[in-house]
Amino acid sequence: MARTALSGRLGDRPRWRTGEVVDRHAESATATTLVLHVPEWPGHLAGQHIDVRLTAEDGYRAHRSYSVASAPDGERVELTVQRVPGGEVSPYLVDELLTGDFVEIRGPVGGWFVWRPEQGEPVLLVAGGSGLAPLMSMIRTRDAAGSRVPFRLLYSVRDPEARLYATELRKGSPGLDTAYVYTRTAPENWPRPPGRLTAEDLVRNGWPPDFAPACYVCGPTGFVERAAAALVLLGHPPERIRTERFGPSGG
Amino acid sequence: MPIVSRGFHGRRPTDDRKLPPGQFETFDFPVLSAGPTPRVAQEDWELDVTTEDGARHSWDWAAFTALPMETPTVDLHCVTRWSKFGTEWQGVSLDVLLGDVETAAEFALVHAYGGYTTNLPLEDLLDGQAWIVHRYDGEDLAPEHGGPARLLVPHLYLWKSAKWVRRIELRLDDEPGFWESAGYHDYGDPWREQRYQGD
């Protein structure tokens, strides 16, 4: 990881803003997308996240971080929240926060796990479960920019019902190849037996190291460890592999 | 004027342990790194301390593990908002490693295998506040948690506790490290919630 000069915007002190939920829709059996309208939103880069703050009536507060799933689009910010059973925050966001409600957010945050349309090299996105959210922002940002940079997405997910953004990915876009790895249950007649992501999946659906792709890997810790280690073994230099590991979120 | 999240009750910590502002308690041990986990064998591991005059103090694994050990039990606070109480480590105090080093430096830039860097005032590494640890919870430190050995500076956010520590560069001037160049706070005190530049 060489030191990278990053744009100055991150250095501006992020402040808490109030977003209004203007739309919400189920994204899978257990995930919901919240569409927020955030007045004076400064914009974000694909891959960045925001902090969400909830305040109870007695003043108790809980904070969590969520990746922005949408491309930069004025004052509109989309988050996809995976419901963690028994969690402190995600069940509230998924079940209780309705259209017309307000939620406090701060951001955008992060300047390392980002993709900018001016990057010309091919891109490999490796997603595990809800780790797809920031990578989806990259895909959408590429589309919005009319970019022709070749993208490959390898999406590891438990079963077909758990896929996020399934319709949008089915439609696809020119120059984006999407491949699925099912870890528990695959669709009928699926050529690959269910199981965890392997180096072979990355060879079959990634880019050769000679193409010098930028690799972005996001998902639960164990998934990211395995995928990033496999990419290194396949010859991708570590400094070209950017990772974002989901900690526990305690939901 | 903060808004109240109608219908949100939340969960408070169940005992009297204090969480820094904006943190929540976790019971597992998450891994957060910016890239793949470097794999460094103990026999290939080396720790250097360098000074502003170009002096170099080095320890290989055998020399390091022959030093007097301490077993700190500390709370960890990660800027990604999780805190973990009562973690048990074994390692060497920086007071031991830096005891014979002659320097006028006020800052340290810590370098890790894999290229990660982080900066902190030298005084935060001294007086029983920091260790180079190689064991966690009675076991050798796993690579994903920074093994063979990592820096442990528990009174600052965890990104200052560089995993896979390779070199401590003592400097007269402050040079921002990896996350500090990317918008994170130069000092990173969890109790003052110094997460990002300007906090």
Coordinates of C-alpha atoms in Angstrom, one line a residue:
Chain A
M1 CA 0.0 0.0 0.0
A2 CA 1.9 3.0 -1.2
R3 CA 0.9 6.3 0.2
T4 CA -1.6 7.9 -2.0
A5 CA -2.3 11.6 -2.4
L6 CA -6.0 12.0 -1.9
S7 CA -8.2 14.8 -2.8
G8 CA -8.7 17.4 -0.1
R9 CA -12.3 17.0 0.3
L10 CA -11.9 14.3 3.0
G11 CA -10.0 16.8 5.0
D12 CA -13.1 19.0 5.3
R13 CA -14.6 18.3 8.6
P14 CA -17.7 16.1 8.0
R15 CA -20.7 17.4 9.9
W16 CA -24.0 15.8 10.9
R17 CA -26.8 16.4 8.5
T18 CA -30.4 15.3 8.5
G19 CA -31.6 13.1 5.7
E20 CA -35.2 12.5 4.9
V21 CA -36.3 9.0 3.8
V22 CA -38.0 9.7 0.5
D23 CA -38.3 6.1 -0.6
R24 CA -37.6 2.6 0.6
H25 CA -37.8 -0.8 -1.1
A26 CA -36.9 -4.4 -0.3
E27 CA -33.6 -5.3 -2.0
S28 CA -33.7 -9.0 -1.0
A29 CA -35.5 -11.1 1.6
T30 CA -33.4 -9.5 4.4
A31 CA -32.1 -6.2 3.0
T32 CA -33.8 -2.9 2.4
T33 CA -32.6 0.1 0.4
L34 CA -33.3 3.5 2.0
V35 CA -33.3 6.5 -0.3
L36 CA -32.4 9.6 1.5
H37 CA -32.7 13.2 0.5
V38 CA -29.9 15.1 2.2
P39 CA -30.0 18.9 1.7
E40 CA -26.6 20.3 0.8
W41 CA -25.1 16.8 0.4
P42 CA -21.5 17.6 -0.8
G43 CA -21.4 14.6 -3.1
H44 CA -19.4 11.4 -2.6
L45 CA -17.0 9.1 -4.4
A46 CA -17.9 5.5 -5.4
G47 CA -17.0 3.3 -2.5
Q48 CA -17.3 5.8 0.4
H49 CA -19.4 5.3 3.4
I50 CA -21.4 7.4 5.8
D51 CA -22.0 7.3 9.5
V52 CA -25.6 7.0 10.7
R53 CA -26.7 8.3 14.1
L54 CA -29.8 7.3 16.0
T55 CA -30.9 9.1 19.1
A56 CA -33.4 7.6 21.6
E57 CA -35.8 9.8 23.6
D58 CA -33.5 9.8 26.7
G59 CA -30.6 11.0 24.6
Y60 CA -28.9 7.6 24.2
R61 CA -27.2 7.3 20.8
A62 CA -26.0 4.5 18.6
H63 CA -23.9 4.9 15.5
R64 CA -23.2 2.6 12.5
S65 CA -21.4 3.0 9.2
Y66 CA -23.0 2.1 5.9
S67 CA -21.6 2.2 2.4
V68 CA -23.3 4.5 -0.1
A69 CA -24.8 2.2 -2.8
S70 CA -25.8 4.9 -5.2
A71 CA -23.7 6.9 -7.7
P72 CA -23.3 10.6 -6.9
D73 CA -26.6 12.1 -7.7
G74 CA -27.2 15.6 -6.2
E75 CA -28.8 15.4 -2.8
R76 CA -29.9 11.8 -3.2
V77 CA -28.1 9.1 -1.2
E78 CA -29.0 5.4 -1.1
L79 CA -28.0 2.9 1.6
T80 CA -28.7 -0.8 1.5
V81 CA -29.2 -2.2 5.0
Q82 CA -28.9 -5.9 5.7
R83 CA -31.1 -6.8 8.7
V84 CA -29.0 -8.4 11.4
P85 CA -31.3 -10.5 13.6
G86 CA -31.1 -9.2 17.1
G87 CA -29.1 -6.2 16.0
E88 CA -29.3 -2.8 17.7
V89 CA -29.6 -0.6 14.7
S90 CA -30.3 -2.5 11.5
P91 CA -33.8 -3.9 12.5
Y92 CA -34.8 -0.3 13.3
L93 CA -33.6 1.0 9.9
V94 CA -35.2 -1.9 8.1
D95 CA -38.5 -2.2 10.0
E96 CA -39.2 1.1 11.8
L97 CA -37.8 3.9 9.7
L98 CA -40.5 4.9 7.2
T99 CA -40.8 7.2 4.3
G100 CA -41.0 10.7 5.6
D101 CA -38.9 10.0 8.7
F102 CA -35.6 11.7 9.3
V103 CA -32.2 10.2 10.1
E104 CA -28.9 11.9 10.9
I105 CA -25.9 11.1 8.8
R106 CA -22.3 12.3 8.5
G107 CA -20.0 11.9 5.6
P108 CA -18.9 10.9 3.1
V109 CA -16.0 9.1 4.7
G110 CA -13.1 7.1 3.2
G111 CA -10.6 7.9 0.5
W112 CA -8.9 4.6 0.0
F113 CA -11.6 2.1 -1.0
V114 CA -12.8 4.3 -3.9
W115 CA -13.1 4.2 -7.6
R116 CA -12.9 7.3 -9.7
P117 CA -14.1 7.4 -13.3
E118 CA -10.8 8.9 -14.5
Q119 CA -9.0 5.6 -13.6
G120 CA -8.3 3.9 -16.9
E121 CA -7.3 0.4 -15.8
P122 CA -9.6 -2.6 -15.8
V123 CA -11.5 -3.2 -12.6
L124 CA -12.3 -6.4 -10.7
L125 CA -15.0 -6.2 -8.1
V126 CA -15.2 -9.1 -5.7
A127 CA -18.3 -9.0 -3.4
G128 CA -19.4 -11.2 -0.6
G129 CA -23.0 -10.8 0.5
S130 CA -23.9 -7.3 1.4
G131 CA -20.3 -6.3 0.6
L132 CA -21.8 -5.6 -2.9
A133 CA -23.1 -2.2 -1.8
P134 CA -20.0 0.0 -2.3
L135 CA -19.1 -1.9 -5.4
M136 CA -22.6 -1.3 -6.8
S137 CA -21.8 2.4 -6.3
M138 CA -18.8 1.9 -8.5
I139 CA -20.8 0.2 -11.2
R140 CA -23.4 2.9 -11.1
T141 CA -20.8 5.6 -11.1
R142 CA -19.2 4.0 -14.2
D143 CA -22.6 3.9 -15.9
A144 CA -23.4 7.5 -15.0
A145 CA -20.0 8.7 -16.4
G146 CA -20.5 6.8 -19.7
S147 CA -17.2 5.1 -18.9
R148 CA -16.0 2.2 -21.1
V149 CA -13.5 0.9 -18.5
P150 CA -13.9 -2.9 -18.5
F151 CA -15.5 -4.0 -15.2
R152 CA -15.8 -7.6 -13.9
L153 CA -18.0 -8.3 -10.9
L154 CA -17.7 -11.6 -9.1
Y155 CA -20.5 -11.8 -6.5
S156 CA -20.5 -14.5 -3.9
V157 CA -23.9 -15.0 -2.2
R158 CA -25.6 -17.6 -0.1
D159 CA -28.5 -18.4 -2.5
P160 CA -30.4 -16.7 -5.4
E161 CA -32.9 -15.1 -3.0
A162 CA -30.1 -13.3 -1.2
R163 CA -28.8 -11.4 -4.3
L164 CA -28.9 -7.7 -4.0
Y165 CA -29.8 -5.4 -7.0
A166 CA -30.7 -8.6 -9.0
T167 CA -32.8 -6.9 -11.6
E168 CA -30.3 -4.1 -12.3
L169 CA -27.4 -6.6 -12.6
R170 CA -29.5 -8.8 -14.9
K171 CA -30.0 -5.9 -17.2
G172 CA -26.2 -5.2 -16.9
S173 CA -24.3 -2.6 -18.9
P174 CA -21.9 -2.7 -21.8
G175 CA -18.4 -3.7 -20.6
L176 CA -19.6 -5.1 -17.3
D177 CA -19.3 -8.9 -16.8
T178 CA -21.1 -10.3 -13.8
A179 CA -20.6 -13.8 -12.4
Y180 CA -22.2 -15.4 -9.4
V181 CA -20.8 -17.8 -6.9
Y182 CA -23.5 -19.5 -4.7
T183 CA -22.2 -20.7 -1.4
R184 CA -25.2 -22.7 -0.1
T185 CA -27.9 -23.1 -2.8
A186 CA -27.4 -22.6 -6.5
P187 CA -30.2 -22.2 -9.1
E188 CA -31.2 -25.4 -10.8
N189 CA -28.7 -26.7 -13.4
W190 CA -26.2 -24.2 -12.2
P191 CA -22.8 -25.4 -13.6
R192 CA -20.8 -24.7 -10.4
P193 CA -21.6 -26.7 -7.3
P194 CA -22.4 -24.5 -4.2
G195 CA -19.3 -23.6 -2.1
R196 CA -17.0 -20.9 -1.0
L197 CA -15.2 -18.7 -3.5
T198 CA -12.0 -20.3 -4.7
A199 CA -8.9 -19.1 -6.6
E200 CA -10.3 -20.9 -9.6
D201 CA -13.4 -18.7 -9.5
L202 CA -11.1 -15.7 -9.6
V203 CA -9.1 -17.0 -12.5
R204 CA -12.2 -17.8 -14.5
N205 CA -14.0 -14.6 -13.8
G206 CA -11.3 -12.1 -12.9
W207 CA -8.5 -10.5 -15.0
P208 CA -5.0 -11.9 -15.5
P209 CA -2.4 -10.0 -13.4
D210 CA -0.8 -8.8 -16.7
F211 CA -3.8 -6.6 -17.3
A212 CA -2.8 -4.7 -14.1
P213 CA -6.4 -4.4 -12.9
A214 CA -7.5 -2.5 -9.8
C215 CA -9.1 -5.1 -7.5
Y216 CA -11.7 -4.1 -4.9
V217 CA -12.8 -6.8 -2.4
C218 CA -15.6 -6.2 0.1
G219 CA -17.5 -8.5 2.4
P220 CA -17.3 -10.3 5.7
T221 CA -13.8 -10.6 7.2
G222 CA -13.2 -14.3 6.4
F223 CA -14.4 -13.8 2.8
V224 CA -12.1 -10.9 2.2
E225 CA -9.2 -12.6 3.8
R226 CA -9.6 -15.6 1.5
A227 CA -10.3 -13.6 -1.7
A228 CA -7.5 -11.2 -1.2
A229 CA -5.0 -13.9 -0.3
A230 CA -6.0 -15.8 -3.4
L231 CA -5.6 -12.7 -5.6
V232 CA -2.0 -12.3 -4.2
L233 CA -1.3 -16.0 -4.9
L234 CA -2.5 -15.5 -8.5
G235 CA 0.1 -12.8 -8.9
H236 CA -1.8 -9.5 -8.3
P237 CA 0.4 -7.1 -6.4
P238 CA -1.0 -6.4 -2.9
E239 CA -0.9 -2.6 -3.5
R240 CA -3.5 -3.1 -6.3
I241 CA -5.9 -4.9 -4.1
R242 CA -8.1 -2.7 -2.0
T243 CA -10.2 -4.3 0.7
E244 CA -13.1 -3.4 2.9
R245 CA -13.9 -5.9 5.6
F246 CA -17.1 -5.8 7.5
G247 CA -16.5 -5.8 11.1
P248 CA -19.2 -7.0 13.4
S249 CA -21.7 -4.6 13.2
G250 CA -23.5 -5.7 16.2
G251 CA -26.3 -4.9 13.7
Chain B
M1 CA -30.6 20.2 17.7
P2 CA -30.4 16.5 17.3
I3 CA -33.4 14.7 16.1
V4 CA -35.0 11.9 18.1
S5 CA -35.4 8.7 16.2
R6 CA -39.0 7.9 17.0
G7 CA -39.3 4.4 18.3
F8 CA -35.6 3.8 18.7
H9 CA -34.6 2.5 22.1
G10 CA -31.1 1.2 21.6
R11 CA -29.0 -0.9 24.0
R12 CA -26.9 0.5 26.7
P13 CA -23.8 -1.3 28.0
T14 CA -25.0 -3.6 30.8
D15 CA -22.3 -2.8 33.3
D16 CA -20.3 0.2 34.5
R17 CA -17.6 -0.1 31.9
K18 CA -17.4 3.2 30.0
L19 CA -17.5 3.4 26.3
P20 CA -15.9 6.3 24.5
P21 CA -18.5 8.5 22.7
G22 CA -19.9 7.0 19.5
Q23 CA -18.6 3.5 20.3
F24 CA -20.5 0.2 20.9
E25 CA -19.2 -3.0 22.5
T26 CA -18.4 -6.1 20.5
F27 CA -17.5 -9.5 21.7
D28 CA -15.7 -10.8 18.6
F29 CA -12.5 -9.5 17.2
P30 CA -13.1 -7.8 13.8
V31 CA -10.4 -7.4 11.2
L32 CA -10.1 -4.2 9.4
S33 CA -7.1 -3.6 7.1
A34 CA -6.8 -1.6 3.8
G35 CA -5.4 -4.5 1.8
P36 CA -4.5 -8.2 1.8
T37 CA -2.9 -9.6 5.0
P38 CA 0.9 -9.8 4.7
R39 CA 2.4 -13.2 5.6
V40 CA 5.6 -12.8 7.4
A41 CA 7.3 -15.9 9.0
Q42 CA 8.8 -15.4 12.5
E43 CA 12.2 -16.4 11.1
D44 CA 12.0 -13.6 8.5
W45 CA 10.7 -11.0 10.9
E46 CA 12.8 -8.1 12.0
L47 CA 12.1 -4.9 14.0
D48 CA 14.1 -1.8 13.5
V49 CA 14.1 1.5 15.4
T50 CA 15.8 4.3 13.4
T51 CA 16.7 7.8 14.6
E52 CA 17.0 11.2 13.0
D53 CA 20.8 10.7 13.0
G54 CA 20.5 7.5 10.9
A55 CA 21.3 5.2 13.9
R56 CA 19.5 1.8 13.7
H57 CA 18.6 -0.6 16.5
S58 CA 17.4 -4.0 15.3
W59 CA 15.9 -7.2 16.8
D60 CA 15.2 -10.4 15.0
W61 CA 12.6 -12.8 16.4
A62 CA 15.0 -14.6 18.8
A63 CA 16.4 -11.3 20.2
F64 CA 12.9 -9.8 20.5
T65 CA 11.4 -12.8 22.3
A66 CA 14.4 -12.9 24.7
L67 CA 13.4 -9.4 26.0
P68 CA 11.5 -9.0 29.3
M69 CA 7.8 -9.5 28.6
E70 CA 4.6 -7.9 29.9
T71 CA 1.0 -9.0 29.7
P72 CA -1.2 -6.0 29.3
T73 CA -5.0 -6.4 29.5
V74 CA -6.5 -3.4 27.7
D75 CA -9.6 -2.1 26.0
L76 CA -9.5 -1.6 22.3
H77 CA -11.4 1.2 20.5
C78 CA -11.6 1.1 16.7
V79 CA -12.6 4.2 14.7
T80 CA -15.2 2.0 12.9
R81 CA -17.1 2.3 16.2
W82 CA -16.5 -1.1 17.9
S83 CA -14.9 -1.4 21.2
K84 CA -13.7 -4.6 22.8
F85 CA -13.0 -4.7 26.5
G86 CA -10.4 -6.7 28.5
T87 CA -8.2 -8.0 25.6
E88 CA -5.1 -9.9 26.9
W89 CA -1.8 -9.5 25.1
Q90 CA 1.8 -10.5 25.7
G91 CA 4.8 -8.5 24.4
V92 CA 7.6 -6.1 25.0
S93 CA 7.1 -2.5 26.4
L94 CA 8.3 0.2 24.1
D95 CA 10.1 1.5 27.2
V96 CA 12.3 -1.5 27.0
L97 CA 12.9 -1.3 23.2
L98 CA 13.5 2.5 23.2
G99 CA 15.4 2.6 26.5
D100 CA 18.9 2.8 25.0
V101 CA 18.0 4.9 21.9
E102 CA 19.5 8.4 21.8
T103 CA 17.2 10.8 20.1
A104 CA 15.8 14.3 20.1
A105 CA 12.8 13.2 18.1
E106 CA 9.3 14.2 19.1
F107 CA 7.4 12.1 16.6
A108 CA 7.3 8.5 15.4
L109 CA 6.3 7.2 12.0
V110 CA 5.6 3.5 12.3
H111 CA 6.1 1.3 9.2
A112 CA 4.6 -2.1 8.7
Y113 CA 5.2 -5.0 6.4
G114 CA 2.9 -4.4 3.4
G115 CA 3.6 -0.7 3.4
Y116 CA 1.1 0.6 6.0
T117 CA 2.3 3.6 8.0
T118 CA 0.9 5.6 11.0
N119 CA 2.3 8.5 12.9
L120 CA 2.1 9.5 16.6
P121 CA 3.9 11.6 19.1
L122 CA 6.9 9.8 20.6
E123 CA 5.6 10.4 24.1
D124 CA 2.6 8.3 23.4
L125 CA 4.8 5.3 22.9
L126 CA 6.5 5.7 26.3
D127 CA 5.7 5.5 30.0
G128 CA 3.9 2.1 29.9
Q129 CA 1.5 3.2 27.2
A130 CA 2.6 1.0 24.3
W131 CA 3.9 -2.4 23.5
I132 CA 5.1 -4.6 20.6
V133 CA 2.9 -7.6 21.1
H134 CA 3.3 -11.1 19.6
R135 CA 0.7 -13.1 21.5
Y136 CA -3.0 -12.6 22.0
D137 CA -5.3 -14.5 24.3
G138 CA -2.6 -17.0 25.1
E139 CA -1.8 -17.8 21.4
D140 CA 0.6 -16.6 18.8
L141 CA -0.8 -13.5 17.1
A142 CA -2.6 -14.6 13.9
P143 CA -1.6 -12.8 10.7
E144 CA -5.0 -11.2 10.2
H145 CA -4.6 -9.5 13.6
G146 CA -1.1 -8.3 12.8
G147 CA 1.1 -11.4 13.5
P148 CA 4.0 -12.1 14.0
A149 CA 3.9 -8.9 15.9
R150 CA 2.1 -5.6 16.1
L151 CA 2.2 -2.3 17.9
L152 CA -0.4 -1.9 20.6
V153 CA -1.2 1.7 21.7
P154 CA -4.6 1.1 23.3
H155 CA -5.3 4.7 24.4
L156 CA -5.6 5.8 20.8
Y157 CA -7.9 4.5 18.1
L158 CA -6.8 1.1 16.9
W159 CA -5.5 2.2 13.5
K160 CA -2.5 3.7 15.4
S161 CA -1.7 0.1 16.7
A162 CA 0.0 -0.8 13.4
K163 CA -0.2 -4.5 12.5
W164 CA 2.8 -6.3 11.1
V165 CA 5.1 -3.8 12.6
R166 CA 8.5 -3.5 10.8
R167 CA 10.2 -0.2 11.8
I168 CA 9.7 2.7 14.1
E169 CA 11.1 5.8 12.6
L170 CA 11.9 8.5 15.1
R171 CA 11.6 11.9 13.6
L172 CA 12.0 15.6 14.5
D173 CA 8.9 16.5 12.4
D174 CA 5.5 14.9 12.2
E175 CA 4.8 13.0 8.9
P176 CA 1.3 11.8 8.4
G177 CA 0.8 8.1 7.9
F178 CA -1.6 6.1 5.6
W179 CA -5.0 6.9 7.2
E180 CA -3.8 10.3 8.5
S181 CA -3.2 11.3 4.8
A182 CA -6.6 10.1 3.9
G183 CA -8.6 12.3 6.2
Y184 CA -8.3 10.6 9.5
H185 CA -7.2 12.5 12.7
D186 CA -3.5 13.0 13.4
Y187 CA -3.8 12.0 17.0
G188 CA -6.9 9.8 17.3
D189 CA -8.1 10.0 21.0
P190 CA -11.2 7.9 21.3
W191 CA -12.4 9.8 24.4
R192 CA -12.3 13.1 22.5
E193 CA -13.7 11.4 19.5
Q194 CA -10.9 12.5 17.2
R195 CA -12.0 10.4 14.2
Y196 CA -11.4 12.6 11.3
Q197 CA -9.2 15.6 10.5
G198 CA -10.7 18.6 12.3
D199 CA -12.5 16.6 15.0

